[in-house]
Amino acid sequence: MTAIVEKQSAHEWRERRIVPEQMEKYLQNGRDFIDDELIDSKIRMTAQPDAARVREIIAKAKAIQSLDLDETAALLAVKDPELWAEMRQAAAEIKHTVYDNRIVTFAPLYLSNACVNNCLYCGLRCENDVVERRTLTMDEIRAETEVLAGKIGHKRLIVVYGEHPRSDLKYMQESIRAVYGVKVPARRGHGQIRRVNINAAPMPTEELRELPAIGVGTYQVFQETYHKATYRAVHPAGTLKSDYRWRLYTMHRALEAGIEDVGIGALFGLYDWRFEVMGLVAHALELERALGIGPHTVSFPRLEPAANTPFNESLRWQVSDEDFEKVVVVLRLAVPYAGMIVTCRENPGMRRRLLPLGCTQTDASSNIGVGGYQDEEQHGDRQQFLLADTRTLDEVVRDLAAMGNITSFCTAGYRCGRTGHCIMDLLRSGAEGKFCKLNAILTFREWLDDFASDATRAAGEPLLKKEIEEVRQKMPRAFDEFMKSYERICQGERDLYF
Ligand code: SAM
Ligand code: SF4
């Protein structure tokens, strides 16, 4: 009986979610900004671009200017290995110009795996009856956060919700407050989550307006596939998620509702990877055109196997490792200011290959089973897909240090109002990098003292020395002030930032 009542109320709830005016108002002449035929023709018809044209496009990207669709299509059409080598090199340089050698880390926190949708590729789809459904209580959320913030040492989370009345706006508000409320003693200072980003299904404008007040950083929604016929095929008709445009215009609504940092993404493996790259670029350009702010982050998850999910076992559009590198390179060039996220869906070797090509953020110590952090086990029967990299944050930080990267735990930008328009201008001009460098050093110092193993500390210290020396040379006017903060952190003070 309860199950029937729950099914009915889920149905009613579903009926009330979509507000047609809140997507139709953005259409131009009744059309959305993804023209499938046009994109298809651009990626199929583009003849080999000549080398001079490719170099012109590379130069534009290196000046941190967004590429248009023709330019992106030209890069996607390059076959010449030498030109690809130049594009890879340019991608690495752009990453360096905008984000230096910093990599931001975070962890996903799945709070509820109940979902009304039935996406064919997802382990959490409602018809997958091998999944044990669970929605964490506030006490359970605090317990998960204690592990993440107090034991592992994360400062940033991406909190993930299925789409279901059990994880409605009220639940999101309470759960985010619960996460921010946790403060746990660490070796010298304390552990605390300082930035909560969320990945949650498209919401109506009235609900989105509530999110900044509770401290939501980036709001992330992936379009999955920009190709409409594929979208229809993998999101069964009648489900909430089957409405392509409701999802496509989520970020327009979010920016209008006052959320300044939005994250877009496509799930690679559903359709031709070139089309999805074009879709992501079209989305970024449209946000810039319509709202003056591009995406804060771009994600490019690759489809992974999931329990009892045959759809993922024989994918026509599976993306090879070689092509996946091209995805990252072209995105880095086309949307040069955006953060780019590579996740634990990729194995350690692949992450090492992708990071230098322009990625700026990565997760670590991830567990995507609901309630998974407390029992420290991976649970295939509670999670959306299987992870390819289950290394700890400590191991990842050490690995990044070996590659010359400093792990940044900085969350200052968002708390100082460096978001939205402001951050885009700062990133384009290279000015944001200066704040970030100082804050990356301060937060790395904190983390080494509070959470690092001896081996990771040993790997991190020389890197810190080198970074401090760079500040002395490149930012002499800020150096003294910066060193005062650094010393205070060494004495045990926490959360100082520029
Ligand atoms: N229910 C929310 C939604 O659909 O927007 C939350 C999203 S889900 C928990 C986070 C993302 O995981 C999805 O948007 C999708 O891109 C990705 N995902 C789903 N199934 C996957 C799989 N089998 N392998 C890799 N990524 C997957
Ligand atoms: Fe639900 Fe999101 Fe999974 Fe689709 S991808 S079944 S909406 S959790």
PDB file of N, CA, C and O in Angstrom, residues 34 36 121 222-235 241 244-245 247-248 265-273 275-277 279-280 283 311 317:
ATOM      1  N   ILE A  34      20.399  24.558 -30.119  1.00  0.00           N
ATOM      2  CA  ILE A  34      21.080  23.391 -30.693  1.00  0.00           C
ATOM      3  C   ILE A  34      20.391  23.036 -32.009  1.00  0.00           C
ATOM      4  O   ILE A  34      19.250  22.547 -32.013  1.00  0.00           O
ATOM      5  N   ASP A  36      20.601  20.542 -34.638  1.00  0.00           N
ATOM      6  CA  ASP A  36      21.247  19.244 -34.869  1.00  0.00           C
ATOM      7  C   ASP A  36      21.804  19.106 -36.280  1.00  0.00           C
ATOM      8  O   ASP A  36      22.917  18.624 -36.480  1.00  0.00           O
ATOM      9  N   TYR A 121      21.128   4.426 -19.209  1.00  0.00           N
ATOM     10  CA  TYR A 121      22.545   4.203 -18.907  1.00  0.00           C
ATOM     11  C   TYR A 121      22.865   4.248 -17.422  1.00  0.00           C
ATOM     12  O   TYR A 121      23.980   3.970 -17.009  1.00  0.00           O
ATOM     13  N   PHE A 222      24.204  18.167 -16.187  1.00  0.00           N
ATOM     14  CA  PHE A 222      24.746  17.743 -17.485  1.00  0.00           C
ATOM     15  C   PHE A 222      23.599  17.504 -18.460  1.00  0.00           C
ATOM     16  O   PHE A 222      22.596  16.880 -18.107  1.00  0.00           O
ATOM     17  N   GLN A 223      23.792  17.952 -19.692  1.00  0.00           N
ATOM     18  CA  GLN A 223      22.750  17.720 -20.686  1.00  0.00           C
ATOM     19  C   GLN A 223      22.725  16.247 -21.111  1.00  0.00           C
ATOM     20  O   GLN A 223      21.788  15.788 -21.706  1.00  0.00           O
ATOM     21  N   GLU A 224      23.745  15.511 -20.788  1.00  0.00           N
ATOM     22  CA  GLU A 224      23.950  14.101 -21.167  1.00  0.00           C
ATOM     23  C   GLU A 224      24.276  14.005 -22.654  1.00  0.00           C
ATOM     24  O   GLU A 224      25.391  13.712 -23.007  1.00  0.00           O
ATOM     25  N   THR A 225      23.278  14.218 -23.527  1.00  0.00           N
ATOM     26  CA  THR A 225      23.611  14.328 -24.943  1.00  0.00           C
ATOM     27  C   THR A 225      22.877  15.536 -25.516  1.00  0.00           C
ATOM     28  O   THR A 225      21.725  15.792 -25.163  1.00  0.00           O
ATOM     29  N   TYR A 226      23.588  16.270 -26.393  1.00  0.00           N
ATOM     30  CA  TYR A 226      22.958  17.427 -27.033  1.00  0.00           C
ATOM     31  C   TYR A 226      22.189  16.993 -28.282  1.00  0.00           C
ATOM     32  O   TYR A 226      21.460  17.778 -28.865  1.00  0.00           O
ATOM     33  N   HIS A 227      22.367  15.732 -28.678  1.00  0.00           N
ATOM     34  CA  HIS A 227      21.749  15.231 -29.909  1.00  0.00           C
ATOM     35  C   HIS A 227      20.312  14.807 -29.595  1.00  0.00           C
ATOM     36  O   HIS A 227      20.094  13.863 -28.822  1.00  0.00           O
ATOM     37  N   LYS A 228      19.345  15.483 -30.229  1.00  0.00           N
ATOM     38  CA  LYS A 228      17.955  15.324 -29.765  1.00  0.00           C
ATOM     39  C   LYS A 228      17.420  13.904 -29.947  1.00  0.00           C
ATOM     40  O   LYS A 228      16.738  13.380 -29.049  1.00  0.00           O
ATOM     41  N   ALA A 229      17.713  13.279 -31.079  1.00  0.00           N
ATOM     42  CA  ALA A 229      17.160  11.928 -31.297  1.00  0.00           C
ATOM     43  C   ALA A 229      17.747  10.952 -30.267  1.00  0.00           C
ATOM     44  O   ALA A 229      17.037  10.093 -29.730  1.00  0.00           O
ATOM     45  N   THR A 230      19.034  11.110 -29.981  1.00  0.00           N
ATOM     46  CA  THR A 230      19.652  10.230 -28.980  1.00  0.00           C
ATOM     47  C   THR A 230      19.067  10.524 -27.605  1.00  0.00           C
ATOM     48  O   THR A 230      18.782   9.607 -26.818  1.00  0.00           O
ATOM     49  N   TYR A 231      18.866  11.799 -27.326  1.00  0.00           N
ATOM     50  CA  TYR A 231      18.288  12.188 -26.028  1.00  0.00           C
ATOM     51  C   TYR A 231      16.946  11.481 -25.831  1.00  0.00           C
ATOM     52  O   TYR A 231      16.681  10.905 -24.772  1.00  0.00           O
ATOM     53  N   ARG A 232      16.119  11.515 -26.901  1.00  0.00           N
ATOM     54  CA  ARG A 232      14.800  10.859 -26.810  1.00  0.00           C
ATOM     55  C   ARG A 232      14.957   9.357 -26.584  1.00  0.00           C
ATOM     56  O   ARG A 232      14.228   8.748 -25.826  1.00  0.00           O
ATOM     57  N   ALA A 233      15.938   8.771 -27.246  1.00  0.00           N
ATOM     58  CA  ALA A 233      16.085   7.312 -27.162  1.00  0.00           C
ATOM     59  C   ALA A 233      16.538   6.850 -25.774  1.00  0.00           C
ATOM     60  O   ALA A 233      16.149   5.768 -25.331  1.00  0.00           O
ATOM     61  N   VAL A 234      17.333   7.633 -25.091  1.00  0.00           N
ATOM     62  CA  VAL A 234      17.879   7.151 -23.805  1.00  0.00           C
ATOM     63  C   VAL A 234      17.105   7.652 -22.582  1.00  0.00           C
ATOM     64  O   VAL A 234      17.337   7.187 -21.466  1.00  0.00           O
ATOM     65  N   HIS A 235      16.182   8.616 -22.814  1.00  0.00           N
ATOM     66  CA  HIS A 235      15.357   9.108 -21.703  1.00  0.00           C
ATOM     67  C   HIS A 235      13.903   8.831 -22.046  1.00  0.00           C
ATOM     68  O   HIS A 235      13.268   9.637 -22.745  1.00  0.00           O
ATOM     69  N   LYS A 241      12.748  13.583 -17.121  1.00  0.00           N
ATOM     70  CA  LYS A 241      13.992  13.922 -17.800  1.00  0.00           C
ATOM     71  C   LYS A 241      13.861  13.897 -19.317  1.00  0.00           C
ATOM     72  O   LYS A 241      14.742  14.388 -20.027  1.00  0.00           O
ATOM     73  N   TYR A 244      13.796  17.588 -23.153  1.00  0.00           N
ATOM     74  CA  TYR A 244      15.146  18.056 -23.521  1.00  0.00           C
ATOM     75  C   TYR A 244      15.332  19.541 -23.198  1.00  0.00           C
ATOM     76  O   TYR A 244      16.345  19.955 -22.644  1.00  0.00           O
ATOM     77  N   ARG A 245      14.335  20.350 -23.548  1.00  0.00           N
ATOM     78  CA  ARG A 245      14.522  21.805 -23.388  1.00  0.00           C
ATOM     79  C   ARG A 245      14.457  22.245 -21.930  1.00  0.00           C
ATOM     80  O   ARG A 245      15.079  23.228 -21.551  1.00  0.00           O
ATOM     81  N   ARG A 247      15.759  20.777 -19.575  1.00  0.00           N
ATOM     82  CA  ARG A 247      17.133  20.578 -19.108  1.00  0.00           C
ATOM     83  C   ARG A 247      18.081  21.582 -19.774  1.00  0.00           C
ATOM     84  O   ARG A 247      18.944  22.160 -19.140  1.00  0.00           O
ATOM     85  N   LEU A 248      17.888  21.781 -21.081  1.00  0.00           N
ATOM     86  CA  LEU A 248      18.804  22.632 -21.845  1.00  0.00           C
ATOM     87  C   LEU A 248      18.836  24.069 -21.301  1.00  0.00           C
ATOM     88  O   LEU A 248      19.874  24.716 -21.348  1.00  0.00           O
ATOM     89  N   GLY A 265      27.766  19.915 -18.821  1.00  0.00           N
ATOM     90  CA  GLY A 265      28.498  18.679 -19.107  1.00  0.00           C
ATOM     91  C   GLY A 265      27.752  17.818 -20.106  1.00  0.00           C
ATOM     92  O   GLY A 265      26.555  18.007 -20.346  1.00  0.00           O
ATOM     93  N   ALA A 266      28.482  16.883 -20.716  1.00  0.00           N
ATOM     94  CA  ALA A 266      27.857  15.891 -21.595  1.00  0.00           C
ATOM     95  C   ALA A 266      28.412  14.540 -21.205  1.00  0.00           C
ATOM     96  O   ALA A 266      29.565  14.435 -20.763  1.00  0.00           O
ATOM     97  N   LEU A 267      27.584  13.537 -21.354  1.00  0.00           N
ATOM     98  CA  LEU A 267      27.992  12.174 -21.004  1.00  0.00           C
ATOM     99  C   LEU A 267      28.524  11.510 -22.281  1.00  0.00           C
ATOM    100  O   LEU A 267      27.743  11.225 -23.205  1.00  0.00           O
ATOM    101  N   PHE A 268      29.813  11.292 -22.328  1.00  0.00           N
ATOM    102  CA  PHE A 268      30.415  10.813 -23.574  1.00  0.00           C
ATOM    103  C   PHE A 268      30.233   9.307 -23.731  1.00  0.00           C
ATOM    104  O   PHE A 268      30.524   8.544 -22.827  1.00  0.00           O
ATOM    105  N   GLY A 269      29.737   8.912 -24.912  1.00  0.00           N
ATOM    106  CA  GLY A 269      29.470   7.502 -25.186  1.00  0.00           C
ATOM    107  C   GLY A 269      28.036   7.292 -25.650  1.00  0.00           C
ATOM    108  O   GLY A 269      27.675   6.225 -26.116  1.00  0.00           O
ATOM    109  N   LEU A 270      27.212   8.339 -25.520  1.00  0.00           N
ATOM    110  CA  LEU A 270      25.821   8.202 -25.962  1.00  0.00           C
ATOM    111  C   LEU A 270      25.700   8.487 -27.455  1.00  0.00           C
ATOM    112  O   LEU A 270      24.888   7.883 -28.152  1.00  0.00           O
ATOM    113  N   TYR A 271      26.496   9.459 -27.948  1.00  0.00           N
ATOM    114  CA  TYR A 271      26.464   9.800 -29.369  1.00  0.00           C
ATOM    115  C   TYR A 271      27.868  10.235 -29.783  1.00  0.00           C
ATOM    116  O   TYR A 271      28.784  10.298 -28.952  1.00  0.00           O
ATOM    117  N   ASP A 272      28.025  10.588 -31.033  1.00  0.00           N
ATOM    118  CA  ASP A 272      29.313  10.976 -31.609  1.00  0.00           C
ATOM    119  C   ASP A 272      30.010  12.032 -30.727  1.00  0.00           C
ATOM    120  O   ASP A 272      29.449  13.101 -30.481  1.00  0.00           O
ATOM    121  N   TRP A 273      31.227  11.783 -30.284  1.00  0.00           N
ATOM    122  CA  TRP A 273      31.912  12.693 -29.362  1.00  0.00           C
ATOM    123  C   TRP A 273      32.115  14.080 -29.965  1.00  0.00           C
ATOM    124  O   TRP A 273      32.095  15.083 -29.275  1.00  0.00           O
ATOM    125  N   PHE A 275      30.043  15.638 -31.924  1.00  0.00           N
ATOM    126  CA  PHE A 275      28.777  16.367 -31.770  1.00  0.00           C
ATOM    127  C   PHE A 275      28.654  16.908 -30.345  1.00  0.00           C
ATOM    128  O   PHE A 275      28.244  18.054 -30.130  1.00  0.00           O
ATOM    129  N   GLU A 276      29.013  16.094 -29.371  1.00  0.00           N
ATOM    130  CA  GLU A 276      28.862  16.534 -27.970  1.00  0.00           C
ATOM    131  C   GLU A 276      29.804  17.697 -27.658  1.00  0.00           C
ATOM    132  O   GLU A 276      29.434  18.619 -26.931  1.00  0.00           O
ATOM    133  N   VAL A 277      31.018  17.660 -28.233  1.00  0.00           N
ATOM    134  CA  VAL A 277      31.930  18.791 -28.020  1.00  0.00           C
ATOM    135  C   VAL A 277      31.293  20.061 -28.603  1.00  0.00           C
ATOM    136  O   VAL A 277      31.276  21.125 -27.965  1.00  0.00           O
ATOM    137  N   GLY A 279      28.141  20.611 -29.022  1.00  0.00           N
ATOM    138  CA  GLY A 279      26.994  20.958 -28.165  1.00  0.00           C
ATOM    139  C   GLY A 279      27.449  21.737 -26.942  1.00  0.00           C
ATOM    140  O   GLY A 279      26.852  22.757 -26.575  1.00  0.00           O
ATOM    141  N   LEU A 280      28.514  21.271 -26.319  1.00  0.00           N
ATOM    142  CA  LEU A 280      29.023  21.968 -25.121  1.00  0.00           C
ATOM    143  C   LEU A 280      29.485  23.386 -25.479  1.00  0.00           C
ATOM    144  O   LEU A 280      29.227  24.342 -24.750  1.00  0.00           O
ATOM    145  N   HIS A 283      26.569  25.578 -26.074  1.00  0.00           N
ATOM    146  CA  HIS A 283      25.942  25.913 -24.790  1.00  0.00           C
ATOM    147  C   HIS A 283      26.711  27.062 -24.112  1.00  0.00           C
ATOM    148  O   HIS A 283      26.124  28.034 -23.635  1.00  0.00           O
ATOM    149  N   PHE A 311      22.543  -1.576 -21.156  1.00  0.00           N
ATOM    150  CA  PHE A 311      22.751  -0.532 -22.171  1.00  0.00           C
ATOM    151  C   PHE A 311      24.229  -0.178 -22.318  1.00  0.00           C
ATOM    152  O   PHE A 311      24.715   0.084 -23.419  1.00  0.00           O
ATOM    153  N   TRP A 317      28.780   4.249 -29.662  1.00  0.00           N
ATOM    154  CA  TRP A 317      29.545   5.491 -29.694  1.00  0.00           C
ATOM    155  C   TRP A 317      30.603   5.570 -28.606  1.00  0.00           C
ATOM    156  O   TRP A 317      31.016   6.669 -28.221  1.00  0.00           O
TER     157      TRP A 317
END
